[in-house]
PDB file of C-alpha atoms and ligand atoms in Angstrom:
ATOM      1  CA  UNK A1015     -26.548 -19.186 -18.425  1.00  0.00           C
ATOM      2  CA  UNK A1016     -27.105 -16.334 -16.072  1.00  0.00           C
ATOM      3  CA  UNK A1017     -28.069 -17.963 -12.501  1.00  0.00           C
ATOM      4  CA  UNK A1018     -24.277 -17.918 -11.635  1.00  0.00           C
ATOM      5  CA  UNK A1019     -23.850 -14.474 -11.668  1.00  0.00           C
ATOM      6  CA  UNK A1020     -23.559 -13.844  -8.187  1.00  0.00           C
ATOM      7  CA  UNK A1021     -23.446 -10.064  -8.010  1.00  0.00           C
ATOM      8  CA  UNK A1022     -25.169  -7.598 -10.955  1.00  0.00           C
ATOM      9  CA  UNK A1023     -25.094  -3.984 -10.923  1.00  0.00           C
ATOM     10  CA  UNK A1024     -26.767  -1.460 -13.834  1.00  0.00           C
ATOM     11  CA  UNK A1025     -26.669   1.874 -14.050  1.00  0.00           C
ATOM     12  CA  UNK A1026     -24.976   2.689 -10.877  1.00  0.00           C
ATOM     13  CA  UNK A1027     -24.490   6.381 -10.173  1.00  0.00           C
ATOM     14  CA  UNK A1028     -23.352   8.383  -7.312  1.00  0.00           C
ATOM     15  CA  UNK A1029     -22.611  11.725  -7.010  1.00  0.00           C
ATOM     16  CA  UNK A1030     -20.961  13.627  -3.870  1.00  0.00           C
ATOM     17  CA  UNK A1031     -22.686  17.386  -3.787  1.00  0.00           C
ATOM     18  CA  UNK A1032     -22.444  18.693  -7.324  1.00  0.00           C
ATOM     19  CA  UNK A1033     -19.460  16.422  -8.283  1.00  0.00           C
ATOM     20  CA  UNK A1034     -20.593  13.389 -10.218  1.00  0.00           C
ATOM     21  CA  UNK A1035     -18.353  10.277  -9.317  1.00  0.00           C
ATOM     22  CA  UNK A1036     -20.040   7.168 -11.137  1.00  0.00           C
ATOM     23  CA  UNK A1037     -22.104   7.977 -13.785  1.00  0.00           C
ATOM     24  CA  UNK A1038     -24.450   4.447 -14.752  1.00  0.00           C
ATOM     25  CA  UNK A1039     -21.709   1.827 -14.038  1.00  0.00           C
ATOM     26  CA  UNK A1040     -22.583  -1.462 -15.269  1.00  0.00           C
ATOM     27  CA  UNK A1041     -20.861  -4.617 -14.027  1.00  0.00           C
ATOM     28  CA  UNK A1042     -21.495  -8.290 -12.768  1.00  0.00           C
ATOM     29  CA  UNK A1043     -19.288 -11.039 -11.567  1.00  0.00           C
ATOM     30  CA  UNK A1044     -19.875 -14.678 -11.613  1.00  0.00           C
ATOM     31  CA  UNK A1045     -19.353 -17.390  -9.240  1.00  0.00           C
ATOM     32  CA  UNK A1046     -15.423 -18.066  -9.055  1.00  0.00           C
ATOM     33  CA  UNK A1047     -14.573 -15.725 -11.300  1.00  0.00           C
ATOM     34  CA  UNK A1048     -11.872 -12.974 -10.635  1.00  0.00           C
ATOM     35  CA  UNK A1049     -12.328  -9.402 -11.780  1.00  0.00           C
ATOM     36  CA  UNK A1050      -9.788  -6.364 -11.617  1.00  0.00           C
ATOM     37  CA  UNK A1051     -10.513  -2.608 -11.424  1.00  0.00           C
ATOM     38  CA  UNK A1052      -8.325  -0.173 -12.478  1.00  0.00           C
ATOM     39  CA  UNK A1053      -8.388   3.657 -12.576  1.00  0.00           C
ATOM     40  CA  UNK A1054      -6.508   7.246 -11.814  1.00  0.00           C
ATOM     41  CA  UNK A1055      -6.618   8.466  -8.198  1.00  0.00           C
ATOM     42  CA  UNK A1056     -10.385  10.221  -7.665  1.00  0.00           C
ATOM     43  CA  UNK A1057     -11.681   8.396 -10.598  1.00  0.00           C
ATOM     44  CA  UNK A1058     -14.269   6.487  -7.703  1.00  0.00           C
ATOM     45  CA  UNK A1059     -12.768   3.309  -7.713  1.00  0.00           C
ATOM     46  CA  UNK A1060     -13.106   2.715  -4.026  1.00  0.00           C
ATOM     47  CA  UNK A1061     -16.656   4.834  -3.890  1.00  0.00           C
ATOM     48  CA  UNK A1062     -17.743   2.329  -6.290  1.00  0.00           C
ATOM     49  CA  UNK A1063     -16.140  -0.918  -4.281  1.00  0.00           C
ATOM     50  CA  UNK A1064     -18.128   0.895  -1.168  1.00  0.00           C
ATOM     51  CA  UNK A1065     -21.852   0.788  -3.095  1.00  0.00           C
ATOM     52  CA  UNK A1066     -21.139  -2.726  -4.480  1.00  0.00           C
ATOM     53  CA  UNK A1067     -20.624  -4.166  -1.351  1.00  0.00           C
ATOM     54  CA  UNK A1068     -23.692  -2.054   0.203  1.00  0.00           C
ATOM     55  CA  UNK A1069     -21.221  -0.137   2.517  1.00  0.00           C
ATOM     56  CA  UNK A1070     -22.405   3.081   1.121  1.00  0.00           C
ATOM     57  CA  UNK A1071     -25.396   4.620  -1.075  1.00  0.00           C
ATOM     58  CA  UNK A1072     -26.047   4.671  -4.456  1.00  0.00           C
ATOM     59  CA  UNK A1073     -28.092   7.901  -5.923  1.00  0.00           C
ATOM     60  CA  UNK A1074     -29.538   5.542  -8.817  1.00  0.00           C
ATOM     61  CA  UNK A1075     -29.218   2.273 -10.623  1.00  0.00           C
ATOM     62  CA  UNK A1076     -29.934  -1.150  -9.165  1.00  0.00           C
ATOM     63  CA  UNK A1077     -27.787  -3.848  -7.460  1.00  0.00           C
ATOM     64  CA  UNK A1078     -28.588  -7.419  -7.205  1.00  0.00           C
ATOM     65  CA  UNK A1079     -26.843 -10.345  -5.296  1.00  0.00           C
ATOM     66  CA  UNK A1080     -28.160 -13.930  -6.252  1.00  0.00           C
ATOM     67  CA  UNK A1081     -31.015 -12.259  -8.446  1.00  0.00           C
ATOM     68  CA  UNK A1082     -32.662 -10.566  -5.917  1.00  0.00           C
ATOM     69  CA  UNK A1083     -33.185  -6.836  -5.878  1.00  0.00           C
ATOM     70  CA  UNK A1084     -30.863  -5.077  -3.061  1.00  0.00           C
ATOM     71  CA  UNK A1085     -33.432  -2.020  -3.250  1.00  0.00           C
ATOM     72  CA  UNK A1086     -36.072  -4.156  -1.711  1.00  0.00           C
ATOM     73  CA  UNK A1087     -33.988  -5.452   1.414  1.00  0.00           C
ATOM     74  CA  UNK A1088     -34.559  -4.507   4.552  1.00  0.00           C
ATOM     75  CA  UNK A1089     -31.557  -2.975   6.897  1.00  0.00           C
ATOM     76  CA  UNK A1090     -30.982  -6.396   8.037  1.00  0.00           C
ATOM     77  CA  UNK A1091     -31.370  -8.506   5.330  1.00  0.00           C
ATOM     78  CA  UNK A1092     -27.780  -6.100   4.127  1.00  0.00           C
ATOM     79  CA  UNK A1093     -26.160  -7.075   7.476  1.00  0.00           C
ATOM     80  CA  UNK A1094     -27.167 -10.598   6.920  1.00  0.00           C
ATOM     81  CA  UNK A1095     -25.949 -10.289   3.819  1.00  0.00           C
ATOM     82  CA  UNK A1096     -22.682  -8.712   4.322  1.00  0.00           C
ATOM     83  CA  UNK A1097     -22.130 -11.093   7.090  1.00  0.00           C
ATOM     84  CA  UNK A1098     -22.894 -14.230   5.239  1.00  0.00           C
ATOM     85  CA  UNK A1099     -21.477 -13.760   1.739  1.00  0.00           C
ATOM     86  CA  UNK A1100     -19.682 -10.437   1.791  1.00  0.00           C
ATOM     87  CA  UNK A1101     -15.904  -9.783   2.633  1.00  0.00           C
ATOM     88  CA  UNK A1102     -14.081  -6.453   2.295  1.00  0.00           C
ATOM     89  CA  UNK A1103     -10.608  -5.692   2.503  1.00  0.00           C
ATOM     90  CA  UNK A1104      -9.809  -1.893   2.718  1.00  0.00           C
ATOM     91  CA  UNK A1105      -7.545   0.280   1.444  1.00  0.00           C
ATOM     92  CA  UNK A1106      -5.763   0.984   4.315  1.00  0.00           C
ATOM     93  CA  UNK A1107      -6.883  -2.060   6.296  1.00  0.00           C
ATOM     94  CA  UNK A1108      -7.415  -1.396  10.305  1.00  0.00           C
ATOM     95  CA  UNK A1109      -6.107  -4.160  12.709  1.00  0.00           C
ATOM     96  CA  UNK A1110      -7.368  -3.483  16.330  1.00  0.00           C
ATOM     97  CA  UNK A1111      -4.009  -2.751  17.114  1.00  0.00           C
ATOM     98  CA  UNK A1112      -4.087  -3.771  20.700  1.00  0.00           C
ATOM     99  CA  UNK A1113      -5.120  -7.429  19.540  1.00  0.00           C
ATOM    100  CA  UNK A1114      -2.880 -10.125  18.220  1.00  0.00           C
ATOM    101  CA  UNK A1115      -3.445 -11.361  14.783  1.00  0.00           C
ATOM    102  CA  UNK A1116      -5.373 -14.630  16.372  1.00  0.00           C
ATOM    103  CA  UNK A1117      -7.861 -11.878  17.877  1.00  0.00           C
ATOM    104  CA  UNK A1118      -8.450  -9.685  15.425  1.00  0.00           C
ATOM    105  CA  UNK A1119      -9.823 -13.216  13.394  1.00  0.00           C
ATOM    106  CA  UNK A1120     -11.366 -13.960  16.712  1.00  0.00           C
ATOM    107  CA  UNK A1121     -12.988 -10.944  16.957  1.00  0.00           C
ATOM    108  CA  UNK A1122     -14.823 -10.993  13.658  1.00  0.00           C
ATOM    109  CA  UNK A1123     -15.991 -14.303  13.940  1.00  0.00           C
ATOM    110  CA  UNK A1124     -17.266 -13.407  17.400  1.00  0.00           C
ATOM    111  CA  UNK A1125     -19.124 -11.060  16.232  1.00  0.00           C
ATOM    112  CA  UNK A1126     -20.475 -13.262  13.363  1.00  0.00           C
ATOM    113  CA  UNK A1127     -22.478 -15.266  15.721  1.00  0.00           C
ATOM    114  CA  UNK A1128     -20.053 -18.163  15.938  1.00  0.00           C
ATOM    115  CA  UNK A1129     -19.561 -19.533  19.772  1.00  0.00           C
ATOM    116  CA  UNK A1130     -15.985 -19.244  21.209  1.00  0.00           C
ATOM    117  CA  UNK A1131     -14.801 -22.806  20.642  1.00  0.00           C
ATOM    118  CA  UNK A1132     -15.519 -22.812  17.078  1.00  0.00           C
ATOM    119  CA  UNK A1133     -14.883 -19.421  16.214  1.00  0.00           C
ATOM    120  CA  UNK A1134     -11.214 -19.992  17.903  1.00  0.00           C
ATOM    121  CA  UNK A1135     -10.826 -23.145  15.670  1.00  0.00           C
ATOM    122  CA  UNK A1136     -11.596 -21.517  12.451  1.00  0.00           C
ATOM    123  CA  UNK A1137      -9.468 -18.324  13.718  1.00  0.00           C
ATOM    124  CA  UNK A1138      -6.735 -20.776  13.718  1.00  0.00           C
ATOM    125  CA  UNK A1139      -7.697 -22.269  10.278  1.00  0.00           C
ATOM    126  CA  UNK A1140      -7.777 -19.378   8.571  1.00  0.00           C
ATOM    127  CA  UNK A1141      -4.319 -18.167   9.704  1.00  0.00           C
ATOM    128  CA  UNK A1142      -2.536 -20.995   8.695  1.00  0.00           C
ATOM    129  CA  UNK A1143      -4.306 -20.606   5.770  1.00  0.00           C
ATOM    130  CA  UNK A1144      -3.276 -17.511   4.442  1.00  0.00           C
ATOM    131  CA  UNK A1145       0.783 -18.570   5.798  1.00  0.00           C
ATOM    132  CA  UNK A1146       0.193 -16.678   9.601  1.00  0.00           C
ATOM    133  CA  UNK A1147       0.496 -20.220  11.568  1.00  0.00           C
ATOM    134  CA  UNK A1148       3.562 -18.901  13.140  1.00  0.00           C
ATOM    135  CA  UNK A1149       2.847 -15.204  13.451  1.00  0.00           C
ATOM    136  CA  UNK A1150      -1.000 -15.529  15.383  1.00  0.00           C
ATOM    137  CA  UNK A1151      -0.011 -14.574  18.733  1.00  0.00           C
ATOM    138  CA  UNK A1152       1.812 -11.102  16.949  1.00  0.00           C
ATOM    139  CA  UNK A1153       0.403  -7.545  17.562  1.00  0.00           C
ATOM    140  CA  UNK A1154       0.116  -5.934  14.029  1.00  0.00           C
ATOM    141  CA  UNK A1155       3.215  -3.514  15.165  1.00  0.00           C
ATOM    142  CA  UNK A1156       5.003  -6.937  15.489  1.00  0.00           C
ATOM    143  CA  UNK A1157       4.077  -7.951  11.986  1.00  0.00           C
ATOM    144  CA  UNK A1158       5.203  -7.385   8.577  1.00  0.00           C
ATOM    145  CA  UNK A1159       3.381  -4.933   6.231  1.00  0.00           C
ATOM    146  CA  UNK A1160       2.789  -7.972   4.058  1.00  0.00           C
ATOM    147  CA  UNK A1161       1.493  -9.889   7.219  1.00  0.00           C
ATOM    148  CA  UNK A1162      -0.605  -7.416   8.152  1.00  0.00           C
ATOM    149  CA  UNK A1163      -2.327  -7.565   5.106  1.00  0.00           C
ATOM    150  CA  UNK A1164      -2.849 -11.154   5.570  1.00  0.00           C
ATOM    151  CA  UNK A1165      -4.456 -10.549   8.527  1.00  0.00           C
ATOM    152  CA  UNK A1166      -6.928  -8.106   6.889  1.00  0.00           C
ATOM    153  CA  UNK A1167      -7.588 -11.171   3.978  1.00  0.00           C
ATOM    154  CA  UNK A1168      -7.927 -13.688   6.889  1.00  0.00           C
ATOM    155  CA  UNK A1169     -10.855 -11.473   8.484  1.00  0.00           C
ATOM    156  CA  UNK A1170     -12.110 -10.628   4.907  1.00  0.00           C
ATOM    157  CA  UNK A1171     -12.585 -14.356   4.109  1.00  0.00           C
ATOM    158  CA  UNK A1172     -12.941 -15.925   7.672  1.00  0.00           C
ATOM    159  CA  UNK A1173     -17.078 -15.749   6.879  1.00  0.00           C
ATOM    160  CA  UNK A1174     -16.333 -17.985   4.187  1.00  0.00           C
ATOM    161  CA  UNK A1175     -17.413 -15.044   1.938  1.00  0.00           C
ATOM    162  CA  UNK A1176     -17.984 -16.516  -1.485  1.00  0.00           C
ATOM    163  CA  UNK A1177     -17.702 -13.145  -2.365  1.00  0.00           C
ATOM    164  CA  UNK A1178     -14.317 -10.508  -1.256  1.00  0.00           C
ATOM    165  CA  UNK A1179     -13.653  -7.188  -2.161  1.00  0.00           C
ATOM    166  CA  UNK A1180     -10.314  -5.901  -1.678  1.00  0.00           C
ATOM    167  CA  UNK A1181      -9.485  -2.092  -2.362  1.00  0.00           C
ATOM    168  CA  UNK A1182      -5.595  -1.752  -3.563  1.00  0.00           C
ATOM    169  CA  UNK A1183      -4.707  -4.917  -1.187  1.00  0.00           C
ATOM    170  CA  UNK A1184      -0.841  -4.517  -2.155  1.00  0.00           C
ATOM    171  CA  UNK A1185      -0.827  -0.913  -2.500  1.00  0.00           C
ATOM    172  CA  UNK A1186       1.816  -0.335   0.562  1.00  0.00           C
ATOM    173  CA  UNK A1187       3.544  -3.501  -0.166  1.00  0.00           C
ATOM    174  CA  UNK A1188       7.060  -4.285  -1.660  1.00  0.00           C
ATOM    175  CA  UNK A1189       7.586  -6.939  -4.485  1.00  0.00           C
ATOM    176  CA  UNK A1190       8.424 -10.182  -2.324  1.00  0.00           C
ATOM    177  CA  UNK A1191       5.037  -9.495  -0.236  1.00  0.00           C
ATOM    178  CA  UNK A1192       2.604  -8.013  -2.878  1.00  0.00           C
ATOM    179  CA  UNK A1193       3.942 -11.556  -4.947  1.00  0.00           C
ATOM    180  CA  UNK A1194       3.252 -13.108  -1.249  1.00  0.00           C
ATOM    181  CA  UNK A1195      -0.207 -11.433  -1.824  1.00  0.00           C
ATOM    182  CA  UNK A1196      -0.955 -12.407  -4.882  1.00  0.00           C
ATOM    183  CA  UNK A1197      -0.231 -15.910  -4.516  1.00  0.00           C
ATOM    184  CA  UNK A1198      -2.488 -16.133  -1.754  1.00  0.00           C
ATOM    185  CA  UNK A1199      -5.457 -14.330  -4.026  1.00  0.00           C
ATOM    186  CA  UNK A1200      -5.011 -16.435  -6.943  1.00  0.00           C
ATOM    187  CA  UNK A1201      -4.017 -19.598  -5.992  1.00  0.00           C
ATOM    188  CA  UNK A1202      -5.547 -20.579  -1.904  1.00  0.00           C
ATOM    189  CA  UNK A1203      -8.764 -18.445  -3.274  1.00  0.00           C
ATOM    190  CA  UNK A1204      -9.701 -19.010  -6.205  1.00  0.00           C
ATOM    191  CA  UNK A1205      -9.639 -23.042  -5.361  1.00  0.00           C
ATOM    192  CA  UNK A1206     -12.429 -22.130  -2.641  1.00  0.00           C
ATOM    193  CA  UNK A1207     -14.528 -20.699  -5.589  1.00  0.00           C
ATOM    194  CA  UNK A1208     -14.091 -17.284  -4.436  1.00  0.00           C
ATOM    195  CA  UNK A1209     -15.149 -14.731  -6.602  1.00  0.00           C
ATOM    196  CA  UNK A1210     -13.000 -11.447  -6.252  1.00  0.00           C
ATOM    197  CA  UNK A1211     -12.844  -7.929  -7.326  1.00  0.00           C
ATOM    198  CA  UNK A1212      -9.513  -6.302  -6.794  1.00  0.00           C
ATOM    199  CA  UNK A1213      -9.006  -2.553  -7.417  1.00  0.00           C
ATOM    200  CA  UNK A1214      -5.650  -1.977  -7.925  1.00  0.00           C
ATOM    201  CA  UNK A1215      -3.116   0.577  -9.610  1.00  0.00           C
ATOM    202  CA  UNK A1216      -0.392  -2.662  -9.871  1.00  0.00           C
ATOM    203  CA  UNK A1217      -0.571  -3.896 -13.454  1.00  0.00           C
ATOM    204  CA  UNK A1218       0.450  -7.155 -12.832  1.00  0.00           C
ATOM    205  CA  UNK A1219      -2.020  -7.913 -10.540  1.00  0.00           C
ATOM    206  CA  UNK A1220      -4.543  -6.424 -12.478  1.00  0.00           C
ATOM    207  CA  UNK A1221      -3.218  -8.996 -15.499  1.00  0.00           C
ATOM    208  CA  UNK A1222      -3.613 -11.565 -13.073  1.00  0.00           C
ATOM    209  CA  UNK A1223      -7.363 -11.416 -12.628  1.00  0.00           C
ATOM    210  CA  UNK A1224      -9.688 -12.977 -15.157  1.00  0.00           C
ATOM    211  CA  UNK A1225     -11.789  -9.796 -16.245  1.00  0.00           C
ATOM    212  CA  UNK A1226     -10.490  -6.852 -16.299  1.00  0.00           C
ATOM    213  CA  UNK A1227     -12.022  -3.057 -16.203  1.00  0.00           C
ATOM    214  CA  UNK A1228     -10.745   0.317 -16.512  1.00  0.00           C
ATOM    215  CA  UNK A1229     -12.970   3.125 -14.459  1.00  0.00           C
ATOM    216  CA  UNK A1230     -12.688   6.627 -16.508  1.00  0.00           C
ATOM    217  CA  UNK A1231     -15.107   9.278 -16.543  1.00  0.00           C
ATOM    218  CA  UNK A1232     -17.269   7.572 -13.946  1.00  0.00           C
ATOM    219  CA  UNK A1233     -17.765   4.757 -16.228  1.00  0.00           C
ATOM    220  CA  UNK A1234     -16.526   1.609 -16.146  1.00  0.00           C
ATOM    221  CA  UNK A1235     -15.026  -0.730 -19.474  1.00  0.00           C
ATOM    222  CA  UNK A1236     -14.003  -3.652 -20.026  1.00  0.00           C
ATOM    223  CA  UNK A1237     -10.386  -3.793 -21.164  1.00  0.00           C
TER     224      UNK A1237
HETATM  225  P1  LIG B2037     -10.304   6.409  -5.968  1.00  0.00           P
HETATM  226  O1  LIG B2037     -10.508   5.287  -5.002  1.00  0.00           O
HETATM  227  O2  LIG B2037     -10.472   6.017  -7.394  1.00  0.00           O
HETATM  228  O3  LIG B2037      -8.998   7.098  -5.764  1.00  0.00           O
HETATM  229  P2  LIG B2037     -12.512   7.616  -4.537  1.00  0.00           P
HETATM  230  O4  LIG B2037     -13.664   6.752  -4.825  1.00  0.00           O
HETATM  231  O5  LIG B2037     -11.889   7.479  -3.195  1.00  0.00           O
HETATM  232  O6  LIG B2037     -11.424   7.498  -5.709  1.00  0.00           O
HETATM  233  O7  LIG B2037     -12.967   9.129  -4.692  1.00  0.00           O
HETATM  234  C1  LIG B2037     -13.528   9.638  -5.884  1.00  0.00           C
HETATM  235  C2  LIG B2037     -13.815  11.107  -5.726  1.00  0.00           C
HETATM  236  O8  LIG B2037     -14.846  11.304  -4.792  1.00  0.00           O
HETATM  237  C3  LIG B2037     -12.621  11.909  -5.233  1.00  0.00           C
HETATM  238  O9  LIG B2037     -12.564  13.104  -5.986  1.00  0.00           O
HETATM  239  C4  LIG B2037     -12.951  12.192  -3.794  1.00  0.00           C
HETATM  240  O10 LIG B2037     -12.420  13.405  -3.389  1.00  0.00           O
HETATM  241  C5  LIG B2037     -14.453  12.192  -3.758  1.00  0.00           C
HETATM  242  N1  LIG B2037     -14.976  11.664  -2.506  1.00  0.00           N
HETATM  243  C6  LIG B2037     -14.767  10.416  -2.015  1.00  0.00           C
HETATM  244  N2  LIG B2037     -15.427  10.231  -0.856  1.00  0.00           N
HETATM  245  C7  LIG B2037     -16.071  11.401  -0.593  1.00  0.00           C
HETATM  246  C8  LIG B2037     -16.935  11.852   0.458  1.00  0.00           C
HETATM  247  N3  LIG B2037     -17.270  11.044   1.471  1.00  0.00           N
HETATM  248  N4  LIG B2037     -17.410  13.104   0.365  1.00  0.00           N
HETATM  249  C9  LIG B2037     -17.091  13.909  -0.664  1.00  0.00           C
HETATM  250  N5  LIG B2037     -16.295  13.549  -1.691  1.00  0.00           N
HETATM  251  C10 LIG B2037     -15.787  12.308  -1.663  1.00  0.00           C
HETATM  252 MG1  LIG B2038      -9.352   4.472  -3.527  1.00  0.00          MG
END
């Protein structure tokens, strides 16, 4: 069975001038299913999260989502896309700072397409669903490093992504909130069906997930 592979890449390569980053990464990821990435610092983890989630160009190899060739899409079939299916969570995630949490969800949503009464309802859904219900009217200065990253996971999934990407999502965290973190991930996630790639340097997150890959020499193995 192949038709719940959700996301497919071969061969991906991408170099930056003359320095060669991925050099014919294979990978796919199924419906549900949780995958890890880990890798030294420079080894392109986060150039190959980019390309994946058609943020940024690949010099060769092919990508498909659902079984359909990303090559052929147009500019806004990859917006319509990312918007529908995709979520990303950075490595060092920006909050519009000048927004409270509740607006920053707003915000996306907004932008989505969704009018104001539902996308303010779902805003509010997806707080209390990642643990924010009493922290939505907080700036991100007024919130928790932890927090804050559950505001960047609340905007990643808030599209009901089936599909999130999250680049070293408790990199700056300390134990209680990368457990915090993790909890949410692998538990309030996974029972939506999400399917996840985490790139992380935290072993026991990386444990956690149920694939797991090591990127070295711009290739990427199964461990
Ligand atoms: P990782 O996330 O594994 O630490 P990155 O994917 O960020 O690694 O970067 C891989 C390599 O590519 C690094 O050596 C970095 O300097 C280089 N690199 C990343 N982005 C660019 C860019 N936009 N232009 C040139 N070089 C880049
Ligand atoms: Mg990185």
């Amino acid at each position: 069975m192949t038709d719940d592979i959700i996301l497919r890449a071969e061969g991906i390569r991408k170099s930056y001038g003359d320095l060669e980053i991925l050099k014919g990464v294979d990978f796919s990821i199924r419906k549900g299913e949780s995958c890890s990435i880990v890798g030294k610092s420079g080894s392109g983890k986060s150039t190959l999260l980019n390309v994946l989630a058609l943020l940024d160009k690949k010099d060769g190899g092919k990508i498909f989502y659902d079984g359909s060739d990303t090559d052929l899409f147009s500019e806004k079939d990859v917006v319509d896309l990312r918007r529908s299916m995709i979520g990303f969570v950075f490595q060092n995630s920006l909050l519009f700072e000048d927004f409270s949490a509740f607006e920053n969800v707003l915000i996306t949503l907004t932008i989505a397409g969704l009018k104001q009464k539902e996308a303010m309802e779902k805003a509010e859904d997806v707080l209390i669903s990642v643990g924010l219900k009493e922290r939505m009217s907080h700036r991100p200065k007024e919130l928790s490093g932890g927090e804050r990253q559950r505001v960047a996971i609340a905007r990643a999934i808030c599209n009901d992504a089936g599909l999130v990407f999250l680049d070293e999502p408790t990199g700056s965290l300390d134990e209680e909130s990368k457990s915090n973190v993790e909890e949410l991930l692998f538990s309030h996630m996974m029972r939506k069906e999400r399917s996840l790639v985490i790139v992380t340097h935290d072993a026991d997150l990386s444990m956690k997930a149920d694939s797991r890959y090591v990127l070295r020499g711009g290739i990427l193995e199964r461990v």
